[in-house]
Amino acid sequence: MIYWDYNAAAPVRPEVASLLSRAFSQGGHGNASSVHAAGREARARLDAARARVARVLGCEPKEICFTSSGSEADALALVGAWHARTSPERRRLVTTAVEHPALLGAAAQLEREGAQVVRVAPGPDGRVRADDVLAALTPDTALCSLMWANNETGVVQPAAEVARACRQRGVLFHTDAVQAAGKVPLSLREVDADLLSLSAHKFGGPSGAGVLVVRKGVDVRALVPGHQEAGLRGGTQNIPHAEAFALALELAASEQPSLAERVGALRDDFERAVLECVPGVTVNGAGAPRVPNTSNLRFDGVEGEALLIALDLEGICVSMGAACASGTLSPSHVLRAMGLTPAQARGCLRFSLGPDTREADVRCVVDALRRHVPSVRALTA
């Protein structure tokens, strides 16, 4: 099998799998809120994991809130910060039309509650212009959310520039960094965000483990009341997942420079080969800065789902877009926001490479596309 769907979920790293196996089989299941010896041991493990995550991200341990996913982190950031705002006259929320469905869902919830939500459109290359976001930051803006890197196209957004402008204007800034981790240098020194979301299963950690960074002095109202996580998230913490998150993040950060160079070269070779041997192909996001592992291709006159199935029958795993939106009949909201027609958007596939990708895989996928695109195109015509 050739697995090219790392943006949906990366395989769990062997080191992380070993850690989880030991954690669940060798005892040490105390509740971190208990005062007895087992509880104190659990608290020490949780605190150590929190400190390790903070060290990688360049923040303080108490600014780390463990969650169950990136989607929960996004919802806690938007809904929690909105409900905790101290200036109720600030009723504007600025975000973009290319955010992850979890973020857009949280924004839609707030819109139903009376927020004025502004969704800034990207250019044809999928990148949102910083000036367009800044123009939307009126004095009544409470919160701005701009993803660091897009999950479908890989386009890197101007998060650092927008974060600086928000801080100057007294607007809280959140970035969904789920697709940036392990692909670009990830640090709050790079993007000075008030709130930042991550999910472990994108960089070799387990599914069901996320983090929301909440910078000191930022108020967030819990979605689940409770005393855990400094009152930000009620419920007994999953300590093995916190430790697994920390380990996966450390490994991803240490490997990122060399991995980005190697995988980026493979991605570029893949795109170059496909454009040379398959007619009617366009790279979505070409010309914009992108994370090195992601290629979103439009195949003119092709039904993307049929091509995806043809590749799957050869053991090649790719996707049509966000994993969270798979199974829907609607074309990608990201590609539609970039100006593609519904038919064009349905003819796109996302290829997301990873640490296990090799040159031989590139040759196999290119050959499969060379053979299958004409036949699928003939069926569509």
PDB file of N, CA and C in Angstrom, residues 231-298:
ATOM      1  N   GLY A 231      -9.253  24.894  34.879  1.00  0.00           N
ATOM      2  CA  GLY A 231     -10.636  25.314  34.710  1.00  0.00           C
ATOM      3  C   GLY A 231     -11.068  25.478  33.270  1.00  0.00           C
ATOM      4  N   LEU A 232     -10.192  25.150  32.319  1.00  0.00           N
ATOM      5  CA  LEU A 232     -10.538  25.327  30.905  1.00  0.00           C
ATOM      6  C   LEU A 232     -11.275  24.128  30.318  1.00  0.00           C
ATOM      7  N   ARG A 233     -11.107  22.951  30.932  1.00  0.00           N
ATOM      8  CA  ARG A 233     -11.712  21.737  30.374  1.00  0.00           C
ATOM      9  C   ARG A 233     -11.922  20.721  31.479  1.00  0.00           C
ATOM     10  N   GLY A 234     -13.170  20.506  31.846  1.00  0.00           N
ATOM     11  CA  GLY A 234     -13.471  19.539  32.879  1.00  0.00           C
ATOM     12  C   GLY A 234     -13.291  18.121  32.387  1.00  0.00           C
ATOM     13  N   GLY A 235     -13.080  17.206  33.326  1.00  0.00           N
ATOM     14  CA  GLY A 235     -12.922  15.795  32.983  1.00  0.00           C
ATOM     15  C   GLY A 235     -11.536  15.295  33.324  1.00  0.00           C
ATOM     16  N   THR A 236     -11.458  14.034  33.746  1.00  0.00           N
ATOM     17  CA  THR A 236     -10.178  13.439  34.097  1.00  0.00           C
ATOM     18  C   THR A 236      -9.258  13.407  32.885  1.00  0.00           C
ATOM     19  N   GLN A 237      -8.036  13.877  33.065  1.00  0.00           N
ATOM     20  CA  GLN A 237      -7.101  13.955  31.936  1.00  0.00           C
ATOM     21  C   GLN A 237      -6.632  12.575  31.503  1.00  0.00           C
ATOM     22  N   ASN A 238      -6.398  12.438  30.201  1.00  0.00           N
ATOM     23  CA  ASN A 238      -5.862  11.218  29.616  1.00  0.00           C
ATOM     24  C   ASN A 238      -4.338  11.343  29.617  1.00  0.00           C
ATOM     25  N   ILE A 239      -3.718  10.848  30.660  1.00  0.00           N
ATOM     26  CA  ILE A 239      -2.280  11.064  30.838  1.00  0.00           C
ATOM     27  C   ILE A 239      -1.449  10.341  29.777  1.00  0.00           C
ATOM     28  N   PRO A 240      -1.746   9.085  29.437  1.00  0.00           N
ATOM     29  CA  PRO A 240      -0.964   8.464  28.353  1.00  0.00           C
ATOM     30  C   PRO A 240      -1.039   9.246  27.052  1.00  0.00           C
ATOM     31  N   HIS A 241      -2.187   9.796  26.728  1.00  0.00           N
ATOM     32  CA  HIS A 241      -2.297  10.577  25.502  1.00  0.00           C
ATOM     33  C   HIS A 241      -1.528  11.896  25.611  1.00  0.00           C
ATOM     34  N   ALA A 242      -1.513  12.493  26.788  1.00  0.00           N
ATOM     35  CA  ALA A 242      -0.719  13.714  26.972  1.00  0.00           C
ATOM     36  C   ALA A 242       0.764  13.411  26.775  1.00  0.00           C
ATOM     37  N   GLU A 243       1.230  12.294  27.333  1.00  0.00           N
ATOM     38  CA  GLU A 243       2.626  11.913  27.165  1.00  0.00           C
ATOM     39  C   GLU A 243       2.931  11.563  25.701  1.00  0.00           C
ATOM     40  N   ALA A 244       1.991  10.895  25.056  1.00  0.00           N
ATOM     41  CA  ALA A 244       2.187  10.539  23.649  1.00  0.00           C
ATOM     42  C   ALA A 244       2.217  11.786  22.777  1.00  0.00           C
ATOM     43  N   PHE A 245       1.368  12.744  23.079  1.00  0.00           N
ATOM     44  CA  PHE A 245       1.369  14.015  22.353  1.00  0.00           C
ATOM     45  C   PHE A 245       2.735  14.674  22.468  1.00  0.00           C
ATOM     46  N   ALA A 246       3.251  14.744  23.684  1.00  0.00           N
ATOM     47  CA  ALA A 246       4.537  15.402  23.914  1.00  0.00           C
ATOM     48  C   ALA A 246       5.654  14.715  23.141  1.00  0.00           C
ATOM     49  N   LEU A 247       5.684  13.387  23.178  1.00  0.00           N
ATOM     50  CA  LEU A 247       6.739  12.655  22.486  1.00  0.00           C
ATOM     51  C   LEU A 247       6.635  12.846  20.975  1.00  0.00           C
ATOM     52  N   ALA A 248       5.434  12.706  20.423  1.00  0.00           N
ATOM     53  CA  ALA A 248       5.257  12.872  18.981  1.00  0.00           C
ATOM     54  C   ALA A 248       5.635  14.274  18.529  1.00  0.00           C
ATOM     55  N   LEU A 249       5.289  15.277  19.313  1.00  0.00           N
ATOM     56  CA  LEU A 249       5.616  16.660  18.951  1.00  0.00           C
ATOM     57  C   LEU A 249       7.124  16.882  18.985  1.00  0.00           C
ATOM     58  N   GLU A 250       7.793  16.355  19.997  1.00  0.00           N
ATOM     59  CA  GLU A 250       9.248  16.490  20.071  1.00  0.00           C
ATOM     60  C   GLU A 250       9.916  15.837  18.852  1.00  0.00           C
ATOM     61  N   LEU A 251       9.478  14.637  18.499  1.00  0.00           N
ATOM     62  CA  LEU A 251      10.069  13.937  17.362  1.00  0.00           C
ATOM     63  C   LEU A 251       9.788  14.679  16.059  1.00  0.00           C
ATOM     64  N   ALA A 252       8.565  15.168  15.906  1.00  0.00           N
ATOM     65  CA  ALA A 252       8.214  15.902  14.683  1.00  0.00           C
ATOM     66  C   ALA A 252       9.041  17.169  14.558  1.00  0.00           C
ATOM     67  N   ALA A 253       9.220  17.874  15.661  1.00  0.00           N
ATOM     68  CA  ALA A 253       9.987  19.125  15.622  1.00  0.00           C
ATOM     69  C   ALA A 253      11.456  18.859  15.294  1.00  0.00           C
ATOM     70  N   SER A 254      12.016  17.786  15.844  1.00  0.00           N
ATOM     71  CA  SER A 254      13.433  17.498  15.603  1.00  0.00           C
ATOM     72  C   SER A 254      13.683  17.055  14.162  1.00  0.00           C
ATOM     73  N   GLU A 255      12.707  16.388  13.559  1.00  0.00           N
ATOM     74  CA  GLU A 255      12.858  15.874  12.194  1.00  0.00           C
ATOM     75  C   GLU A 255      12.460  16.884  11.132  1.00  0.00           C
ATOM     76  N   GLN A 256      11.744  17.937  11.517  1.00  0.00           N
ATOM     77  CA  GLN A 256      11.103  18.817  10.537  1.00  0.00           C
ATOM     78  C   GLN A 256      12.038  19.389   9.475  1.00  0.00           C
ATOM     79  N   PRO A 257      13.195  19.940   9.823  1.00  0.00           N
ATOM     80  CA  PRO A 257      14.009  20.550   8.765  1.00  0.00           C
ATOM     81  C   PRO A 257      14.427  19.572   7.674  1.00  0.00           C
ATOM     82  N   SER A 258      14.968  18.427   8.070  1.00  0.00           N
ATOM     83  CA  SER A 258      15.434  17.460   7.072  1.00  0.00           C
ATOM     84  C   SER A 258      14.269  16.812   6.343  1.00  0.00           C
ATOM     85  N   LEU A 259      13.198  16.528   7.068  1.00  0.00           N
ATOM     86  CA  LEU A 259      12.041  15.905   6.441  1.00  0.00           C
ATOM     87  C   LEU A 259      11.393  16.837   5.422  1.00  0.00           C
ATOM     88  N   ALA A 260      11.300  18.120   5.769  1.00  0.00           N
ATOM     89  CA  ALA A 260      10.699  19.081   4.846  1.00  0.00           C
ATOM     90  C   ALA A 260      11.478  19.151   3.545  1.00  0.00           C
ATOM     91  N   GLU A 261      12.803  19.105   3.643  1.00  0.00           N
ATOM     92  CA  GLU A 261      13.623  19.173   2.438  1.00  0.00           C
ATOM     93  C   GLU A 261      13.433  17.931   1.575  1.00  0.00           C
ATOM     94  N   ARG A 262      13.452  16.755   2.204  1.00  0.00           N
ATOM     95  CA  ARG A 262      13.338  15.522   1.434  1.00  0.00           C
ATOM     96  C   ARG A 262      11.943  15.347   0.840  1.00  0.00           C
ATOM     97  N   VAL A 263      10.912  15.526   1.667  1.00  0.00           N
ATOM     98  CA  VAL A 263       9.543  15.324   1.192  1.00  0.00           C
ATOM     99  C   VAL A 263       9.150  16.420   0.214  1.00  0.00           C
ATOM    100  N   GLY A 264       9.627  17.640   0.446  1.00  0.00           N
ATOM    101  CA  GLY A 264       9.339  18.717  -0.490  1.00  0.00           C
ATOM    102  C   GLY A 264       9.888  18.424  -1.875  1.00  0.00           C
ATOM    103  N   ALA A 265      11.086  17.831  -1.938  1.00  0.00           N
ATOM    104  CA  ALA A 265      11.673  17.480  -3.235  1.00  0.00           C
ATOM    105  C   ALA A 265      10.852  16.389  -3.917  1.00  0.00           C
ATOM    106  N   LEU A 266      10.373  15.412  -3.146  1.00  0.00           N
ATOM    107  CA  LEU A 266       9.539  14.356  -3.712  1.00  0.00           C
ATOM    108  C   LEU A 266       8.214  14.917  -4.216  1.00  0.00           C
ATOM    109  N   ARG A 267       7.616  15.809  -3.437  1.00  0.00           N
ATOM    110  CA  ARG A 267       6.356  16.424  -3.872  1.00  0.00           C
ATOM    111  C   ARG A 267       6.548  17.200  -5.172  1.00  0.00           C
ATOM    112  N   ASP A 268       7.627  17.969  -5.266  1.00  0.00           N
ATOM    113  CA  ASP A 268       7.885  18.736  -6.485  1.00  0.00           C
ATOM    114  C   ASP A 268       8.137  17.815  -7.678  1.00  0.00           C
ATOM    115  N   ASP A 269       8.876  16.727  -7.461  1.00  0.00           N
ATOM    116  CA  ASP A 269       9.105  15.752  -8.533  1.00  0.00           C
ATOM    117  C   ASP A 269       7.787  15.139  -8.989  1.00  0.00           C
ATOM    118  N   PHE A 270       6.933  14.836  -8.032  1.00  0.00           N
ATOM    119  CA  PHE A 270       5.618  14.255  -8.346  1.00  0.00           C
ATOM    120  C   PHE A 270       4.797  15.207  -9.212  1.00  0.00           C
ATOM    121  N   GLU A 271       4.705  16.465  -8.814  1.00  0.00           N
ATOM    122  CA  GLU A 271       3.912  17.418  -9.589  1.00  0.00           C
ATOM    123  C   GLU A 271       4.487  17.613 -10.985  1.00  0.00           C
ATOM    124  N   ARG A 272       5.800  17.720 -11.053  1.00  0.00           N
ATOM    125  CA  ARG A 272       6.450  17.924 -12.348  1.00  0.00           C
ATOM    126  C   ARG A 272       6.167  16.740 -13.276  1.00  0.00           C
ATOM    127  N   ALA A 273       6.257  15.534 -12.760  1.00  0.00           N
ATOM    128  CA  ALA A 273       6.037  14.340 -13.582  1.00  0.00           C
ATOM    129  C   ALA A 273       4.583  14.235 -14.034  1.00  0.00           C
ATOM    130  N   VAL A 274       3.657  14.533 -13.149  1.00  0.00           N
ATOM    131  CA  VAL A 274       2.235  14.457 -13.516  1.00  0.00           C
ATOM    132  C   VAL A 274       1.907  15.488 -14.589  1.00  0.00           C
ATOM    133  N   LEU A 275       2.394  16.702 -14.424  1.00  0.00           N
ATOM    134  CA  LEU A 275       2.115  17.745 -15.412  1.00  0.00           C
ATOM    135  C   LEU A 275       2.716  17.394 -16.776  1.00  0.00           C
ATOM    136  N   GLU A 276       3.822  16.660 -16.775  1.00  0.00           N
ATOM    137  CA  GLU A 276       4.465  16.293 -18.034  1.00  0.00           C
ATOM    138  C   GLU A 276       3.737  15.163 -18.766  1.00  0.00           C
ATOM    139  N   CYS A 277       3.183  14.205 -18.019  1.00  0.00           N
ATOM    140  CA  CYS A 277       2.649  13.004 -18.677  1.00  0.00           C
ATOM    141  C   CYS A 277       1.128  12.908 -18.685  1.00  0.00           C
ATOM    142  N   VAL A 278       0.440  13.780 -17.945  1.00  0.00           N
ATOM    143  CA  VAL A 278      -1.021  13.744 -17.921  1.00  0.00           C
ATOM    144  C   VAL A 278      -1.550  15.105 -18.359  1.00  0.00           C
ATOM    145  N   PRO A 279      -2.258  15.196 -19.460  1.00  0.00           N
ATOM    146  CA  PRO A 279      -2.792  16.489 -19.902  1.00  0.00           C
ATOM    147  C   PRO A 279      -3.963  16.936 -19.031  1.00  0.00           C
ATOM    148  N   GLY A 280      -4.198  18.259 -19.025  1.00  0.00           N
ATOM    149  CA  GLY A 280      -5.356  18.797 -18.324  1.00  0.00           C
ATOM    150  C   GLY A 280      -5.275  18.727 -16.819  1.00  0.00           C
ATOM    151  N   VAL A 281      -4.089  18.964 -16.265  1.00  0.00           N
ATOM    152  CA  VAL A 281      -3.904  18.936 -14.813  1.00  0.00           C
ATOM    153  C   VAL A 281      -3.419  20.301 -14.338  1.00  0.00           C
ATOM    154  N   THR A 282      -3.976  20.770 -13.217  1.00  0.00           N
ATOM    155  CA  THR A 282      -3.588  22.045 -12.616  1.00  0.00           C
ATOM    156  C   THR A 282      -3.260  21.822 -11.150  1.00  0.00           C
ATOM    157  N   VAL A 283      -2.206  22.475 -10.675  1.00  0.00           N
ATOM    158  CA  VAL A 283      -1.854  22.408  -9.255  1.00  0.00           C
ATOM    159  C   VAL A 283      -2.577  23.530  -8.526  1.00  0.00           C
ATOM    160  N   ASN A 284      -3.495  23.171  -7.652  1.00  0.00           N
ATOM    161  CA  ASN A 284      -4.203  24.181  -6.856  1.00  0.00           C
ATOM    162  C   ASN A 284      -3.265  24.729  -5.784  1.00  0.00           C
ATOM    163  N   GLY A 285      -3.135  26.052  -5.748  1.00  0.00           N
ATOM    164  CA  GLY A 285      -2.227  26.669  -4.782  1.00  0.00           C
ATOM    165  C   GLY A 285      -0.848  26.918  -5.328  1.00  0.00           C
ATOM    166  N   ALA A 286      -0.610  26.564  -6.592  1.00  0.00           N
ATOM    167  CA  ALA A 286       0.706  26.807  -7.189  1.00  0.00           C
ATOM    168  C   ALA A 286       1.009  28.300  -7.164  1.00  0.00           C
ATOM    169  N   GLY A 287       2.226  28.646  -6.812  1.00  0.00           N
ATOM    170  CA  GLY A 287       2.625  30.044  -6.720  1.00  0.00           C
ATOM    171  C   GLY A 287       2.527  30.606  -5.326  1.00  0.00           C
ATOM    172  N   ALA A 288       1.722  29.988  -4.477  1.00  0.00           N
ATOM    173  CA  ALA A 288       1.632  30.414  -3.081  1.00  0.00           C
ATOM    174  C   ALA A 288       2.592  29.581  -2.240  1.00  0.00           C
ATOM    175  N   PRO A 289       3.050  30.102  -1.110  1.00  0.00           N
ATOM    176  CA  PRO A 289       3.857  29.263  -0.216  1.00  0.00           C
ATOM    177  C   PRO A 289       3.013  28.105   0.293  1.00  0.00           C
ATOM    178  N   ARG A 290       3.586  26.906   0.282  1.00  0.00           N
ATOM    179  CA  ARG A 290       2.855  25.719   0.725  1.00  0.00           C
ATOM    180  C   ARG A 290       3.718  24.895   1.660  1.00  0.00           C
ATOM    181  N   VAL A 291       3.067  24.116   2.522  1.00  0.00           N
ATOM    182  CA  VAL A 291       3.814  23.141   3.300  1.00  0.00           C
ATOM    183  C   VAL A 291       4.374  22.118   2.319  1.00  0.00           C
ATOM    184  N   PRO A 292       5.504  21.500   2.618  1.00  0.00           N
ATOM    185  CA  PRO A 292       6.230  20.729   1.599  1.00  0.00           C
ATOM    186  C   PRO A 292       5.610  19.402   1.212  1.00  0.00           C
ATOM    187  N   ASN A 293       4.653  18.904   1.958  1.00  0.00           N
ATOM    188  CA  ASN A 293       4.175  17.542   1.692  1.00  0.00           C
ATOM    189  C   ASN A 293       2.881  17.481   0.894  1.00  0.00           C
ATOM    190  N   THR A 294       2.251  18.619   0.613  1.00  0.00           N
ATOM    191  CA  THR A 294       0.883  18.604   0.111  1.00  0.00           C
ATOM    192  C   THR A 294       0.783  19.035  -1.339  1.00  0.00           C
ATOM    193  N   SER A 295       0.038  18.256  -2.130  1.00  0.00           N
ATOM    194  CA  SER A 295      -0.229  18.578  -3.526  1.00  0.00           C
ATOM    195  C   SER A 295      -1.708  18.356  -3.796  1.00  0.00           C
ATOM    196  N   ASN A 296      -2.401  19.405  -4.204  1.00  0.00           N
ATOM    197  CA  ASN A 296      -3.816  19.311  -4.549  1.00  0.00           C
ATOM    198  C   ASN A 296      -3.935  19.533  -6.053  1.00  0.00           C
ATOM    199  N   LEU A 297      -4.345  18.495  -6.782  1.00  0.00           N
ATOM    200  CA  LEU A 297      -4.358  18.538  -8.239  1.00  0.00           C
ATOM    201  C   LEU A 297      -5.781  18.531  -8.776  1.00  0.00           C
ATOM    202  N   ARG A 298      -6.004  19.362  -9.796  1.00  0.00           N
ATOM    203  CA  ARG A 298      -7.289  19.381 -10.496  1.00  0.00           C
ATOM    204  C   ARG A 298      -7.129  18.668 -11.836  1.00  0.00           C
TER     205      ARG A 298
END
